[in-house]
Short mmCIF file of C-alpha atoms and ligand atoms in Angstrom, two decimals:
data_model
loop_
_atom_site.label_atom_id
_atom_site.label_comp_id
_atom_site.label_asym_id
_atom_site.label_seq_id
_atom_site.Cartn_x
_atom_site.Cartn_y
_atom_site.Cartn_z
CA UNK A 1086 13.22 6.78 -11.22
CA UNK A 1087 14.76 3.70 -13.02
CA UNK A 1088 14.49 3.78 -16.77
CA UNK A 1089 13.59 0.34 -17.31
CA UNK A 1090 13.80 -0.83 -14.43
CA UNK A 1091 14.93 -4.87 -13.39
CA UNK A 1092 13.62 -6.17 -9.99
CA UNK A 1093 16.80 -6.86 -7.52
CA UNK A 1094 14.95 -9.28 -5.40
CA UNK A 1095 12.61 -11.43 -6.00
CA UNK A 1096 10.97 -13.03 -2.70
CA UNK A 1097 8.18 -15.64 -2.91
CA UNK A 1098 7.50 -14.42 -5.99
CA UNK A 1099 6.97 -10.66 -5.17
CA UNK A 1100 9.57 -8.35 -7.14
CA UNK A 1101 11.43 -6.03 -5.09
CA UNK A 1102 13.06 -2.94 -6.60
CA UNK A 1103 15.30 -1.64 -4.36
CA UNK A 1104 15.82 2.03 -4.26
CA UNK A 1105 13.32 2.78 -7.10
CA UNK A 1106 12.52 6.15 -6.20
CA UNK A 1107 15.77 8.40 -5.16
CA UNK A 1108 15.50 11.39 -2.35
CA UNK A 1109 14.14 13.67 -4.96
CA UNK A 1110 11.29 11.67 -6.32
CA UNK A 1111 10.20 10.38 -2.51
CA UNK A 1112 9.98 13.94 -1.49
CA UNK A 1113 8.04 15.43 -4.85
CA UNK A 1114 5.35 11.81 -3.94
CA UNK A 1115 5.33 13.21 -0.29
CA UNK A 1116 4.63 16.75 -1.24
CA UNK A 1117 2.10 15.48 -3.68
CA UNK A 1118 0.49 13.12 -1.06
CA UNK A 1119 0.15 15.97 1.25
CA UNK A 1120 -2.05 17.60 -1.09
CA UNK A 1121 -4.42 14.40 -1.46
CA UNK A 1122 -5.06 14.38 2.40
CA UNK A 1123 -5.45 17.87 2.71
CA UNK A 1124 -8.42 16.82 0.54
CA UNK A 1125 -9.12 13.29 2.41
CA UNK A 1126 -8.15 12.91 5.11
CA UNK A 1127 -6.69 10.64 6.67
CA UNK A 1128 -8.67 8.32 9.49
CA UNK A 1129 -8.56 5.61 12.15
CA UNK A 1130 -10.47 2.86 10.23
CA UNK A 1131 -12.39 0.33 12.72
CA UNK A 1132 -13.48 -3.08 12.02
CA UNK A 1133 -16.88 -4.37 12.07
CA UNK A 1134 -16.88 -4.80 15.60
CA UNK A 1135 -15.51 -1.72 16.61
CA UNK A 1136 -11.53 -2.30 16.74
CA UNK A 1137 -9.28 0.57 15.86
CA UNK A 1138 -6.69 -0.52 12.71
CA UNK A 1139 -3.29 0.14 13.81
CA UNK A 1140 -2.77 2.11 10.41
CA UNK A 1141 -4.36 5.40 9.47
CA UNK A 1142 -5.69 5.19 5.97
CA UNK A 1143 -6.67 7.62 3.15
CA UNK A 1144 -6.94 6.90 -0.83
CA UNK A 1145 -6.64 8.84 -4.01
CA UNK A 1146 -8.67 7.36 -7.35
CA UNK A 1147 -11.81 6.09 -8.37
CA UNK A 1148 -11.99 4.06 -5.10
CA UNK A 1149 -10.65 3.84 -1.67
CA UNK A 1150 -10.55 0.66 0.73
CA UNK A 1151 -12.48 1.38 4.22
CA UNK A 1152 -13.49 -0.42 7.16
CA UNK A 1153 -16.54 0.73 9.42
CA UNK A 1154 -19.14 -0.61 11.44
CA UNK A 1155 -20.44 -2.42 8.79
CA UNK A 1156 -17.38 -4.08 7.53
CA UNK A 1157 -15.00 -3.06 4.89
CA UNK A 1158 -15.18 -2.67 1.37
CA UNK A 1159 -14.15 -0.33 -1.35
CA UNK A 1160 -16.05 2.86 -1.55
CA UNK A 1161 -15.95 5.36 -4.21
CA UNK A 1162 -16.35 8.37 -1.45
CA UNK A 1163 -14.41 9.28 1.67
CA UNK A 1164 -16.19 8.58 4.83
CA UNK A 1165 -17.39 11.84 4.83
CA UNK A 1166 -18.86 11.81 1.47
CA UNK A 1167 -17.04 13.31 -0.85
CA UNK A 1168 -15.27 11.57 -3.41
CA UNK A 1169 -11.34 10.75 -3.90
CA UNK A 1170 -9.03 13.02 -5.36
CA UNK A 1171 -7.12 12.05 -8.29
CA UNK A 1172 -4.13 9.45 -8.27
CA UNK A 1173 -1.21 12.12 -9.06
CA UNK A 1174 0.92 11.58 -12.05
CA UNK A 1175 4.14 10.91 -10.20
CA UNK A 1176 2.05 7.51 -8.45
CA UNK A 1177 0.58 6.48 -11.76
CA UNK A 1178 4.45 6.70 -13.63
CA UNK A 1179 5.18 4.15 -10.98
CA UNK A 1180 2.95 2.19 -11.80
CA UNK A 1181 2.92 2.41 -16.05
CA UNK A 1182 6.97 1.67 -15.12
CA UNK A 1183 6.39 -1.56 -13.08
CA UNK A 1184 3.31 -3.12 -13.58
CA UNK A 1185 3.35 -4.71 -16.55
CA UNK A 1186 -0.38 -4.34 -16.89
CA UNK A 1187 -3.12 -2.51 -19.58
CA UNK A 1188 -5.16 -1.47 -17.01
CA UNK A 1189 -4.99 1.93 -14.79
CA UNK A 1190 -4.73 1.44 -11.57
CA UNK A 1191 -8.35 2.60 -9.95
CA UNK A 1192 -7.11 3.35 -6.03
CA UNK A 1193 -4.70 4.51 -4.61
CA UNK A 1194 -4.33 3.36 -0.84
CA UNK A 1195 -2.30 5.29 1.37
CA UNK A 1196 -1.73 3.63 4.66
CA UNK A 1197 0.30 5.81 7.22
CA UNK A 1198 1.93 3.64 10.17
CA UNK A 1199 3.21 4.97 13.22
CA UNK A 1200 6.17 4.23 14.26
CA UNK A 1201 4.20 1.57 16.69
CA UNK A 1202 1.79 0.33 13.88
CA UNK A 1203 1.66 -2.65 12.25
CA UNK A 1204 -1.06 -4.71 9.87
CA UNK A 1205 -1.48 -8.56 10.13
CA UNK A 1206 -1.21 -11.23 7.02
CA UNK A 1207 -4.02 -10.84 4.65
CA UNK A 1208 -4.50 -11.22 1.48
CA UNK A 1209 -5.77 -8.39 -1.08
CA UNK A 1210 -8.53 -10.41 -2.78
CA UNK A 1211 -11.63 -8.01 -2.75
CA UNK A 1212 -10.68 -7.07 -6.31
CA UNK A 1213 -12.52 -8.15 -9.39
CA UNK A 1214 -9.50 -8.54 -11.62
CA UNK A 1215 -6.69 -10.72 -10.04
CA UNK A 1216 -4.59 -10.51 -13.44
CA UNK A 1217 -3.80 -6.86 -12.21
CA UNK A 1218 -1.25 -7.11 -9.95
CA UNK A 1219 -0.75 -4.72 -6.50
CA UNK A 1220 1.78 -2.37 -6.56
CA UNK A 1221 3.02 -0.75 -3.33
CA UNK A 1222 5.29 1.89 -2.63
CA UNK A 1223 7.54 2.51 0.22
CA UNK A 1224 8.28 6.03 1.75
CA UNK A 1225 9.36 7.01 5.27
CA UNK A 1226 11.13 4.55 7.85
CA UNK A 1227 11.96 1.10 7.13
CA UNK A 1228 9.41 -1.86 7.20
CA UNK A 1229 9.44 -5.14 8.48
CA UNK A 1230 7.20 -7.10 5.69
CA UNK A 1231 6.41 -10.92 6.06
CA UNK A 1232 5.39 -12.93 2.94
CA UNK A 1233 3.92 -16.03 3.20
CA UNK A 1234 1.75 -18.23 1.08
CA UNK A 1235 -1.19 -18.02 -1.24
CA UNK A 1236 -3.34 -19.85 1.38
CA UNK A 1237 -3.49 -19.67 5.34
CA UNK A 1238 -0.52 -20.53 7.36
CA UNK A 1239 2.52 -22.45 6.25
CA UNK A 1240 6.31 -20.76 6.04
CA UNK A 1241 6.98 -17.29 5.69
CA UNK A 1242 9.90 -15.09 4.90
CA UNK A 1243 10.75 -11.48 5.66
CA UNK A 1244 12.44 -8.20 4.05
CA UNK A 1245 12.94 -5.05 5.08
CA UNK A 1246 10.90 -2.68 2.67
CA UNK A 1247 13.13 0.64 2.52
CA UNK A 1248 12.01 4.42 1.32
CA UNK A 1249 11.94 4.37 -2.24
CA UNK A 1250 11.60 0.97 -2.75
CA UNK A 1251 8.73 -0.90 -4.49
CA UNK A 1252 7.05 -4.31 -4.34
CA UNK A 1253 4.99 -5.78 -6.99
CA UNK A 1254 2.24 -8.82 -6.47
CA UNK A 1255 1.73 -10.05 -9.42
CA UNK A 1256 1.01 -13.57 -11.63
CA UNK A 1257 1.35 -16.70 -8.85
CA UNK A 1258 2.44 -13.93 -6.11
CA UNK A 1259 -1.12 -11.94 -6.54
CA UNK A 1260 -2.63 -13.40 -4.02
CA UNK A 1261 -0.15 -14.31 -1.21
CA UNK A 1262 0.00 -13.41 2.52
CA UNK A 1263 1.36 -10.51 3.29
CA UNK A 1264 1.45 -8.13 6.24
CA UNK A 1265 3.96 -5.77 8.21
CA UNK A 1266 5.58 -6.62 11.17
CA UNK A 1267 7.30 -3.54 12.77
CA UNK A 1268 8.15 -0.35 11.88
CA UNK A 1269 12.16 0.92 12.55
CA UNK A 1270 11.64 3.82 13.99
CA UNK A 1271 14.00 6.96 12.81
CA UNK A 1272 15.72 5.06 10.16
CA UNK A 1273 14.63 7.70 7.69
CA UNK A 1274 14.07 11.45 7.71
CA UNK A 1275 11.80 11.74 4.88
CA UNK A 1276 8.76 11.99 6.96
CA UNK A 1277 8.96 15.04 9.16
CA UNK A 1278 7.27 13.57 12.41
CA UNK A 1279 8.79 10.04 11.56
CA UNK A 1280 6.76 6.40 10.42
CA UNK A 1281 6.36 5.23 7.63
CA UNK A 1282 3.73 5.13 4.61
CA UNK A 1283 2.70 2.88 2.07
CA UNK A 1284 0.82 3.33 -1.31
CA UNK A 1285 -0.48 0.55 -2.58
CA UNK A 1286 -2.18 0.66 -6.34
CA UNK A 1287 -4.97 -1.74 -7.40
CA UNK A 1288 -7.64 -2.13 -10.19
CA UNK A 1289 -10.65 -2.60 -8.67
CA UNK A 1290 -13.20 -3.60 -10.90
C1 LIG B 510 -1.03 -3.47 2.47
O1 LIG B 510 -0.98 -4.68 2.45
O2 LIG B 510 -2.07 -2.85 2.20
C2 LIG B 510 0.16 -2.63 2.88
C3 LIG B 510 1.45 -3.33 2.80
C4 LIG B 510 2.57 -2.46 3.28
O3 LIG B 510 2.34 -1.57 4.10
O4 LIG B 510 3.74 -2.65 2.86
MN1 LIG B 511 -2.44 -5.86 1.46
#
């Protein structure tokens, strides 16, 4: 990891750091993830009426973000009650490194994409605290991710989100667009059956 790190791009007003984790680091946060979904695990969320999300999600933290039957929300239990394990240390240095913010982050969502999977624009706004930004984290094969505006429609603009790297929404960028367009498939080898997965951190309340 970066001592103090300096974001290399800076896109619609969500800092990139390129490269922030090396091989290492990615593979001691993979090794530490698999012990959080050994614990939850992860699942096919649905929405409201019925539709399977592309993504397979788990969380670690006080909270994790899920989408049922009845809609989605954030949930201090897995869907099969039990609650989520703790954000591990390496995930929270991330975040005391980049955020720039007083608060602990209180989830932890990890969203694993096939290599087929993708997530539409949306904006992360079911949070009490918009000062806080979202940090996410990159591992596995490279993302297409599309940035676009703090309200509906208008111009967007794309970069490739690599393993290792990490994106910050924060200040006038908190609450812009933002989804994933396509997955490369096999340009990374970090992931054993290939894809790709995201962390992103939050404060919730
Ligand atoms: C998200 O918006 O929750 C995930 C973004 C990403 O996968 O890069
Ligand atoms: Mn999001």
């Amino acid at each position: 990891m970066n001592a103090s790190p300096t974001p290399d791009v800076c896109l619609r007003g969500v800092d990139v750091y390129s490269g922030f984790l090396d091989a290492p680091a990615q593979q001691s946060l993979v090794d530490d993830l698999r012990r959080v979904v050994a614990e939850a695990p992860l699942i096919q969320p649905v929405t409201r009426f019925g539709q399977p999300l592309s993504v397979k999600m788990s969380a670690a933290g006080a909270f994790g973000w899920i989408s049922d039957k009845r809609g989605y929300r954030y949930s201090p239990e897995h869907p099969r009650g039990t609650a989520w394990p703790a954000i591990p240390d390496s995930v929270m240095a991330i975040w005391d490194a980049v955020s720039d913010c007083a608060r602990a982050p209180e989830c932890c969502l990890i969203n694993h994409y096939s290599t087929t999977a993708r997530m539409g624009l949306h904006q992360d706004r079911d949070e009490a605290d918009f000062s806080c930004p979202v940090v996410s984290i990159s591992l596995g094969d490279d993302a297409l991710f599309r940035i676009g505006n703090t309200t509906k429609g208008g111009k967007t603009e794309s970069i490739w989100l690599r393993s290792g790297d990490v994106a910050v929404m924060g200040g006038d960028a908190r609450l812009v667009y933002h989804g994933v367009d396509r997955i490369a498939a096999g340009t990374s080898t970090l992931l054993k059956d290939g894809g790709r997965i995201n962390l992103t951190l939050r404060v919730v309340t």
